[in-house]
Amino acid sequence: MVVNIGQLTEPKGTSLEALSGKIVAIDAYNTLYQFLSIIRRPDGTPLQDSAGRITSHLSGLIYRSTHLMEKEVKQIFVFDGKPQELKAAVIKARSDRRADAKRRWEEAKALHLDPDLIFKYAQASALIDETIVEDAKALLTYLGIPYVQAKEEGEAQAAYMVQKGDAELVASQDYDSLLFGAPVMIRNISAPRRKAQLELVAFTELAEKHGITREELVDIAILIGTDFNSGIKGIGVKRALKLIKKHHTIERLLNESAIEIAQIENYKLIRSIFLQPAVNESYEIAWGTPDEDKVKEFLCEEHNFSEERVSKILRKIEKIEQKKIAVTGSQKKIEQWL
DNA sequence: TTTGCACG
DNA sequence: CGTGCAAAA
């Protein structure tokens, strides 16, 4: 899904250059899922090492992260914690959908159906398991990029970190972080060669455009449907916006209109999940120096990446590090004169 | 300099 | 997805 409030946003085009020096809290699951679903061979098979372990996410992560490092974007990856109990239905539905897609993928392959269709089913069967998360965390550690473990929802944790001033924006393809209170978020954080434009969404712009508060936005989301409820049949963004602008809260909407309370299950609880999310408050963020030997060992020896490719990446990393040293060096010189 | 394509 | 290389413009 996740929450379909994208239509309410007024995204502004931006660039990686504009993010230079900024600290970005990146939705790790969102990112890994993208890599896992997209980085595949033409028949839909993900990239794998000689032991058959999936490496698509490692390829995506190493290239994107070093690219962002080069642009001096400071990354913090935020991983989901334990899911809300209310999310069980969505988790089950996604798991069923994946299983179904996997079956269709095998079928379509055996029948030599349209390659695009085969690829589509393969993509829909992408799954993030524990190994994938652990491998991603290991690579981030070797690259000196910090990550934070969320208590529950990653987007809630990322939003909290921006509110606290530990990061400046949330990066995700989903808009949930706005509901969790992120003041600014970006979408499509990818290399400039891709045509999708980097979008910056500021909560205040959305709020001013529609004349609504965050509380009202959350109620709108609940009417449409979230990961925690299925929403009301026949109500989409437009109607939900109109209804909440008129009645302001779900309570008043229920009193003043014909909508049955039974149709909005658990809305008070869901509201509190968005407005007072459980977060991990005791995280530490520190950027370290990349450990080139570890990166090489992990990617080449453990996961059979080509030495040539990895060496090229390491050379890029070295260049970035040298540039950093040069900058701090000249800063010290300036300090001496002051 | 931009665009398309194959590769991992 | 991000990259390198080749072709096109």
CSV table of C-alpha atoms (C1' of nucleotides) in Angstrom, one decimal:
chain,number,residue,atom,x,y,z
A,1,MET,CA,0.0,0.0,0.0
A,2,VAL,CA,0.9,1.7,2.1
A,3,VAL,CA,-1.2,4.7,2.9
A,4,ASN,CA,-2.6,6.3,-0.2
A,5,ILE,CA,-2.3,10.0,0.6
A,6,GLY,CA,0.1,10.7,-2.2
A,7,GLN,CA,-2.6,12.6,-4.1
A,8,LEU,CA,-2.7,15.2,-1.3
A,9,THR,CA,1.0,16.0,-1.5
A,10,GLU,CA,2.5,18.8,-3.5
A,11,PRO,CA,5.9,17.4,-4.4
A,12,LYS,CA,8.7,19.7,-5.3
A,13,GLY,CA,11.4,18.6,-7.7
A,14,THR,CA,14.9,18.5,-6.2
A,15,SER,CA,18.3,16.9,-6.9
A,16,LEU,CA,21.0,14.9,-5.1
A,17,GLU,CA,23.2,18.0,-5.2
A,18,ALA,CA,20.6,19.8,-3.1
A,19,LEU,CA,20.9,17.1,-0.5
A,20,SER,CA,24.7,17.5,-0.2
A,21,GLY,CA,25.6,17.7,3.5
A,22,LYS,CA,22.2,16.7,4.6
A,23,ILE,CA,21.4,13.8,6.9
A,24,VAL,CA,18.8,11.4,5.4
A,25,ALA,CA,17.0,8.7,7.5
A,26,ILE,CA,16.4,6.0,4.9
A,27,ASP,CA,13.6,3.5,5.2
A,28,ALA,CA,15.7,0.4,4.9
A,29,TYR,CA,12.9,-2.1,4.2
A,30,ASN,CA,11.5,0.1,1.5
A,31,THR,CA,15.0,0.3,-0.1
A,32,LEU,CA,15.8,-3.4,0.2
A,33,TYR,CA,12.4,-4.3,-1.2
A,34,GLN,CA,13.0,-2.1,-4.2
A,35,PHE,CA,16.4,-3.7,-4.9
A,36,LEU,CA,15.1,-7.2,-4.4
A,37,SER,CA,12.2,-6.7,-6.8
A,38,ILE,CA,14.0,-4.8,-9.5
A,39,ILE,CA,17.6,-6.2,-9.6
A,40,ARG,CA,17.0,-9.5,-11.4
A,41,ARG,CA,18.1,-11.4,-14.5
A,42,PRO,CA,15.8,-11.2,-17.5
A,43,ASP,CA,13.9,-14.4,-16.5
A,44,GLY,CA,13.2,-12.9,-13.1
A,45,THR,CA,15.8,-14.8,-11.1
A,46,PRO,CA,17.5,-12.5,-8.5
A,47,LEU,CA,21.2,-12.2,-8.4
A,48,GLN,CA,22.8,-15.0,-6.4
A,49,ASP,CA,26.1,-16.1,-5.0
A,50,SER,CA,27.6,-19.5,-5.7
A,51,ALA,CA,25.7,-20.9,-2.7
A,52,GLY,CA,22.4,-19.7,-4.1
A,53,ARG,CA,22.0,-16.9,-1.6
A,54,ILE,CA,20.3,-13.7,-3.0
A,55,THR,CA,22.6,-10.8,-3.5
A,56,SER,CA,20.4,-8.3,-5.5
A,57,HIS,CA,20.0,-6.1,-2.4
A,58,LEU,CA,23.8,-6.1,-1.8
A,59,SER,CA,24.4,-4.9,-5.4
A,60,GLY,CA,21.8,-2.2,-5.1
A,61,LEU,CA,23.0,-1.1,-1.7
A,62,ILE,CA,26.7,-0.9,-2.5
A,63,TYR,CA,26.2,1.1,-5.6
A,64,ARG,CA,23.5,3.5,-4.3
A,65,SER,CA,25.3,4.1,-1.0
A,66,THR,CA,28.6,4.9,-2.5
A,67,HIS,CA,26.9,7.1,-5.0
A,68,LEU,CA,25.2,9.0,-2.2
A,69,MET,CA,28.5,9.2,-0.3
A,70,GLU,CA,30.1,10.7,-3.3
A,71,LYS,CA,27.3,13.3,-3.3
A,72,GLU,CA,28.1,13.9,0.4
A,73,VAL,CA,24.6,12.8,1.5
A,74,LYS,CA,24.8,11.5,5.0
A,75,GLN,CA,22.9,8.3,5.3
A,76,ILE,CA,21.3,6.6,8.2
A,77,PHE,CA,19.4,3.4,7.5
A,78,VAL,CA,16.3,2.7,9.7
A,79,PHE,CA,15.1,-0.9,10.0
A,80,ASP,CA,11.7,-2.0,11.0
A,81,GLY,CA,11.2,-3.5,14.4
A,82,LYS,CA,8.4,-5.9,15.4
A,83,PRO,CA,5.2,-5.3,13.5
A,84,GLN,CA,2.0,-4.0,15.2
A,85,GLU,CA,-0.5,-6.7,15.9
A,86,LEU,CA,-3.0,-4.8,13.8
A,87,LYS,CA,-0.7,-5.3,10.9
A,88,ALA,CA,-1.2,-9.1,10.9
A,89,ALA,CA,-3.9,-9.1,8.3
A,90,VAL,CA,-1.8,-7.0,5.9
A,91,ILE,CA,1.2,-9.3,6.5
A,92,LYS,CA,-0.9,-12.3,5.8
A,93,ALA,CA,-2.3,-10.8,2.7
A,94,ARG,CA,1.2,-9.9,1.4
A,95,SER,CA,2.5,-13.3,2.2
A,96,ASP,CA,-0.4,-14.9,0.3
A,97,ARG,CA,0.2,-12.6,-2.6
A,98,ARG,CA,3.9,-13.5,-2.7
A,99,ALA,CA,3.2,-17.2,-2.7
A,100,ASP,CA,0.7,-16.7,-5.5
A,101,ALA,CA,3.1,-14.7,-7.5
A,102,LYS,CA,5.8,-17.3,-7.0
A,103,ARG,CA,3.5,-20.0,-8.3
A,104,ARG,CA,2.5,-17.9,-11.3
A,105,TRP,CA,6.2,-17.1,-12.0
A,106,GLU,CA,7.1,-20.8,-12.2
A,107,GLU,CA,4.1,-21.5,-14.3
A,108,ALA,CA,4.7,-18.6,-16.7
A,109,LYS,CA,8.4,-19.7,-17.0
A,110,ALA,CA,7.5,-23.3,-17.8
A,111,LEU,CA,4.9,-22.2,-20.4
A,112,HIS,CA,7.3,-19.7,-21.9
A,113,LEU,CA,4.8,-16.9,-21.6
A,114,ASP,CA,5.6,-13.2,-22.2
A,115,PRO,CA,9.0,-12.3,-20.6
A,116,ASP,CA,7.5,-9.1,-19.2
A,117,LEU,CA,4.8,-11.1,-17.4
A,118,ILE,CA,7.4,-13.6,-16.1
A,119,PHE,CA,9.5,-10.7,-14.8
A,120,LYS,CA,6.4,-9.1,-13.2
A,121,TYR,CA,5.5,-12.3,-11.3
A,122,ALA,CA,9.1,-12.7,-10.2
A,123,GLN,CA,9.1,-9.1,-8.8
A,124,ALA,CA,5.9,-9.7,-6.9
A,125,SER,CA,7.4,-12.7,-5.2
A,126,ALA,CA,10.3,-10.7,-3.7
A,127,LEU,CA,10.7,-11.5,0.0
A,128,ILE,CA,12.9,-9.8,2.7
A,129,ASP,CA,14.0,-12.5,5.1
A,130,GLU,CA,16.3,-12.4,8.1
A,131,THR,CA,19.4,-13.3,6.0
A,132,ILE,CA,18.7,-10.4,3.7
A,133,VAL,CA,18.4,-7.9,6.6
A,134,GLU,CA,21.6,-9.3,8.3
A,135,ASP,CA,23.6,-9.1,5.1
A,136,ALA,CA,22.5,-5.6,4.4
A,137,LYS,CA,23.4,-4.5,8.0
A,138,ALA,CA,26.8,-6.2,7.6
A,139,LEU,CA,27.5,-4.3,4.4
A,140,LEU,CA,26.4,-1.0,6.0
A,141,THR,CA,28.7,-1.6,8.9
A,142,TYR,CA,31.7,-2.3,6.6
A,143,LEU,CA,30.9,0.9,4.7
A,144,GLY,CA,30.8,2.9,7.9
A,145,ILE,CA,27.1,3.8,7.4
A,146,PRO,CA,25.1,3.8,10.6
A,147,TYR,CA,21.7,2.1,11.0
A,148,VAL,CA,19.0,2.3,13.6
A,149,GLN,CA,16.7,-0.5,14.7
A,150,ALA,CA,13.2,0.9,15.1
A,151,LYS,CA,11.0,-0.3,18.0
A,152,GLU,CA,8.1,-0.9,15.6
A,153,GLU,CA,7.5,0.9,12.3
A,154,GLY,CA,10.7,2.1,10.6
A,155,GLU,CA,9.0,5.2,9.2
A,156,ALA,CA,7.8,6.2,12.7
A,157,GLN,CA,11.4,5.9,13.9
A,158,ALA,CA,12.7,7.9,11.0
A,159,ALA,CA,10.1,10.6,11.5
A,160,TYR,CA,11.1,10.7,15.2
A,161,MET,CA,14.7,11.1,14.3
A,162,VAL,CA,14.0,14.1,12.1
A,163,GLN,CA,11.8,15.7,14.8
A,164,LYS,CA,14.7,15.3,17.2
A,165,GLY,CA,17.1,16.8,14.8
A,166,ASP,CA,19.2,13.7,14.3
A,167,ALA,CA,18.3,13.7,10.7
A,168,GLU,CA,16.9,16.3,8.3
A,169,LEU,CA,14.6,14.2,6.1
A,170,VAL,CA,13.1,10.8,5.6
A,171,ALA,CA,13.7,9.0,2.4
A,172,SER,CA,11.0,6.4,1.4
A,173,GLN,CA,8.7,5.7,-1.5
A,174,ASP,CA,5.8,5.6,0.9
A,175,TYR,CA,4.1,8.6,2.5
A,176,ASP,CA,3.6,7.0,6.0
A,177,SER,CA,6.4,9.0,7.6
A,178,LEU,CA,4.2,12.2,7.1
A,179,LEU,CA,1.5,10.6,9.2
A,180,PHE,CA,4.2,9.6,11.8
A,181,GLY,CA,5.2,13.3,12.0
A,182,ALA,CA,8.1,13.7,9.6
A,183,PRO,CA,8.2,17.4,8.6
A,184,VAL,CA,10.1,16.6,5.3
A,185,MET,CA,10.5,13.6,3.2
A,186,ILE,CA,11.9,12.7,-0.2
A,187,ARG,CA,11.0,10.0,-2.8
A,188,ASN,CA,12.9,8.6,-5.7
A,189,ILE,CA,16.4,8.8,-4.1
A,190,SER,CA,18.2,7.3,-7.1
A,191,ALA,CA,21.0,8.0,-9.5
A,192,PRO,CA,20.3,10.9,-11.9
A,193,ARG,CA,20.4,8.5,-14.9
A,194,ARG,CA,17.0,7.2,-13.9
A,195,LYS,CA,14.2,9.4,-15.2
A,196,ALA,CA,12.1,9.4,-11.9
A,197,GLN,CA,12.7,12.8,-10.4
A,198,LEU,CA,13.7,13.3,-6.8
A,199,GLU,CA,10.6,14.6,-5.0
A,200,LEU,CA,10.6,16.6,-1.9
A,201,VAL,CA,7.4,16.6,0.2
A,202,ALA,CA,7.1,19.1,3.1
A,203,PHE,CA,4.3,18.4,5.5
A,204,THR,CA,3.5,22.1,6.0
A,205,GLU,CA,2.9,22.5,2.3
A,206,LEU,CA,0.4,19.7,2.3
A,207,ALA,CA,-1.3,21.0,5.5
A,208,GLU,CA,-1.5,24.5,4.1
A,209,LYS,CA,-2.7,23.4,0.7
A,210,HIS,CA,-5.7,21.5,2.1
A,211,GLY,CA,-6.1,23.4,5.4
A,212,ILE,CA,-5.7,20.4,7.5
A,213,THR,CA,-3.7,19.3,10.6
A,214,ARG,CA,-1.6,16.2,11.1
A,215,GLU,CA,-4.4,14.8,13.3
A,216,GLU,CA,-6.9,15.4,10.4
A,217,LEU,CA,-4.5,13.8,7.9
A,218,VAL,CA,-4.3,10.7,10.1
A,219,ASP,CA,-8.1,10.5,10.3
A,220,ILE,CA,-8.3,10.9,6.5
A,221,ALA,CA,-5.8,8.0,6.2
A,222,ILE,CA,-7.9,5.8,8.5
A,223,LEU,CA,-11.0,6.5,6.4
A,224,ILE,CA,-9.1,5.5,3.2
A,225,GLY,CA,-7.4,2.5,4.8
A,226,THR,CA,-3.9,1.9,6.3
A,227,ASP,CA,-1.8,-1.1,7.0
A,228,PHE,CA,-3.8,-1.4,10.2
A,229,ASN,CA,-7.4,-1.2,8.8
A,230,SER,CA,-9.0,-1.7,5.5
A,231,GLY,CA,-10.8,1.6,5.3
A,232,ILE,CA,-14.4,2.4,4.2
A,233,LYS,CA,-15.7,1.0,1.0
A,234,GLY,CA,-16.4,3.7,-1.5
A,235,ILE,CA,-14.3,6.3,0.3
A,236,GLY,CA,-11.1,7.4,-1.4
A,237,VAL,CA,-8.7,10.3,-0.8
A,238,LYS,CA,-11.1,12.9,-2.2
A,239,ARG,CA,-14.2,12.0,-0.2
A,240,ALA,CA,-12.1,11.4,2.9
A,241,LEU,CA,-10.6,14.9,2.6
A,242,LYS,CA,-14.0,16.5,2.1
A,243,LEU,CA,-15.5,14.6,5.0
A,244,ILE,CA,-12.7,15.4,7.5
A,245,LYS,CA,-12.6,19.0,6.3
A,246,LYS,CA,-16.3,19.3,7.1
A,247,HIS,CA,-16.4,17.2,10.4
A,248,HIS,CA,-12.7,17.5,11.5
A,249,THR,CA,-12.7,14.2,13.4
A,250,ILE,CA,-13.9,10.7,12.9
A,251,GLU,CA,-16.0,11.0,16.1
A,252,ARG,CA,-17.9,14.0,14.8
A,253,LEU,CA,-18.2,12.4,11.3
A,254,LEU,CA,-19.8,9.4,13.0
A,255,ASN,CA,-22.2,11.6,14.9
A,256,GLU,CA,-23.1,13.9,12.1
A,257,SER,CA,-23.3,11.5,9.1
A,258,ALA,CA,-24.7,8.2,8.1
A,259,ILE,CA,-21.4,6.2,8.3
A,260,GLU,CA,-21.6,3.4,10.8
A,261,ILE,CA,-19.1,3.1,13.6
A,262,ALA,CA,-18.7,-0.6,12.9
A,263,GLN,CA,-17.2,0.4,9.6
A,264,ILE,CA,-14.2,2.1,11.3
A,265,GLU,CA,-12.6,-0.5,13.5
A,266,ASN,CA,-10.0,0.4,16.0
A,267,TYR,CA,-9.8,3.9,14.8
A,268,LYS,CA,-8.7,5.3,18.1
A,269,LEU,CA,-5.9,2.8,18.4
A,270,ILE,CA,-4.8,3.3,14.9
A,271,ARG,CA,-4.8,7.1,15.4
A,272,SER,CA,-2.5,6.6,18.4
A,273,ILE,CA,-0.2,4.4,16.4
A,274,PHE,CA,0.4,7.3,14.0
A,275,LEU,CA,0.3,10.2,16.5
A,276,GLN,CA,2.2,8.6,19.4
A,277,PRO,CA,4.2,5.9,17.7
A,278,ALA,CA,6.4,3.6,19.8
A,279,VAL,CA,10.0,4.5,19.0
A,280,ASN,CA,13.5,3.5,20.1
A,281,GLU,CA,14.9,6.5,21.9
A,282,SER,CA,18.3,5.1,22.7
A,283,TYR,CA,20.0,4.8,19.3
A,284,GLU,CA,23.5,5.9,18.4
A,285,ILE,CA,24.5,7.4,15.1
A,286,ALA,CA,28.1,7.6,14.0
A,287,TRP,CA,29.6,7.5,10.6
A,288,GLY,CA,32.8,5.5,10.4
A,289,THR,CA,35.6,5.0,7.9
A,290,PRO,CA,34.8,2.4,5.3
A,291,ASP,CA,36.7,-0.9,5.9
A,292,GLU,CA,37.8,-1.8,2.4
A,293,ASP,CA,39.2,-5.2,3.3
A,294,LYS,CA,35.9,-6.2,4.9
A,295,VAL,CA,33.9,-4.9,2.0
A,296,LYS,CA,36.0,-6.8,-0.4
A,297,GLU,CA,36.0,-10.0,1.7
A,298,PHE,CA,32.3,-9.8,2.2
A,299,LEU,CA,31.3,-9.1,-1.4
A,300,CYS,CA,34.0,-11.0,-3.3
A,301,GLU,CA,34.9,-14.0,-1.1
A,302,GLU,CA,31.6,-14.6,0.7
A,303,HIS,CA,29.2,-13.5,-2.0
A,304,ASN,CA,31.2,-14.0,-5.3
A,305,PHE,CA,31.0,-10.4,-6.5
A,306,SER,CA,33.5,-9.7,-9.3
A,307,GLU,CA,36.8,-8.5,-8.0
A,308,GLU,CA,37.0,-6.0,-10.8
A,309,ARG,CA,33.7,-4.4,-10.0
A,310,VAL,CA,34.4,-4.3,-6.3
A,311,SER,CA,37.8,-2.8,-6.8
A,312,LYS,CA,36.3,-0.1,-8.9
A,313,ILE,CA,33.8,0.7,-6.1
A,314,LEU,CA,36.7,0.7,-3.5
A,315,ARG,CA,38.7,3.1,-5.6
A,316,LYS,CA,35.7,5.4,-5.6
A,317,ILE,CA,35.4,5.1,-1.9
A,318,GLU,CA,39.1,5.9,-1.5
A,319,LYS,CA,38.6,9.0,-3.5
A,320,ILE,CA,35.7,10.1,-1.3
A,321,GLU,CA,37.7,9.5,1.8
A,322,GLN,CA,40.7,11.4,0.5
A,323,LYS,CA,38.5,14.4,-0.3
A,324,LYS,CA,37.1,14.3,3.2
A,325,ILE,CA,40.6,14.3,4.7
A,326,ALA,CA,41.6,17.2,2.4
A,327,VAL,CA,38.6,19.2,3.6
A,328,THR,CA,39.2,18.6,7.3
A,329,GLY,CA,42.9,19.4,6.7
A,330,SER,CA,42.1,22.7,5.2
A,331,GLN,CA,39.6,23.4,7.9
A,332,LYS,CA,42.3,22.9,10.5
A,333,LYS,CA,44.6,25.3,8.6
A,334,ILE,CA,41.9,27.9,8.7
A,335,GLU,CA,41.3,27.3,12.4
A,336,GLN,CA,45.0,27.9,13.0
A,337,TRP,CA,44.7,31.3,11.4
A,338,LEU,CA,41.8,32.3,13.5
B,1,DT,C1',26.3,14.9,-24.4
B,2,DT,C1',22.4,11.9,-24.4
B,3,DT,C1',20.2,7.4,-25.0
B,4,DG,C1',19.9,2.3,-25.2
B,5,DC,C1',21.3,-2.0,-23.7
B,6,DA,C1',23.5,-5.9,-21.2
B,7,DC,C1',25.3,-7.2,-17.0
B,8,DG,C1',25.5,-8.4,-12.1
C,1,DC,C1',19.0,-0.5,-9.4
C,2,DG,C1',23.5,1.6,-10.9
C,3,DT,C1',27.2,0.9,-14.0
C,4,DG,C1',30.0,0.7,-18.3
C,5,DC,C1',30.1,0.8,-23.0
C,6,DA,C1',28.5,1.5,-27.6
C,7,DA,C1',25.7,4.0,-30.7
C,8,DA,C1',23.4,8.0,-31.9
C,9,DA,C1',22.8,12.7,-32.3
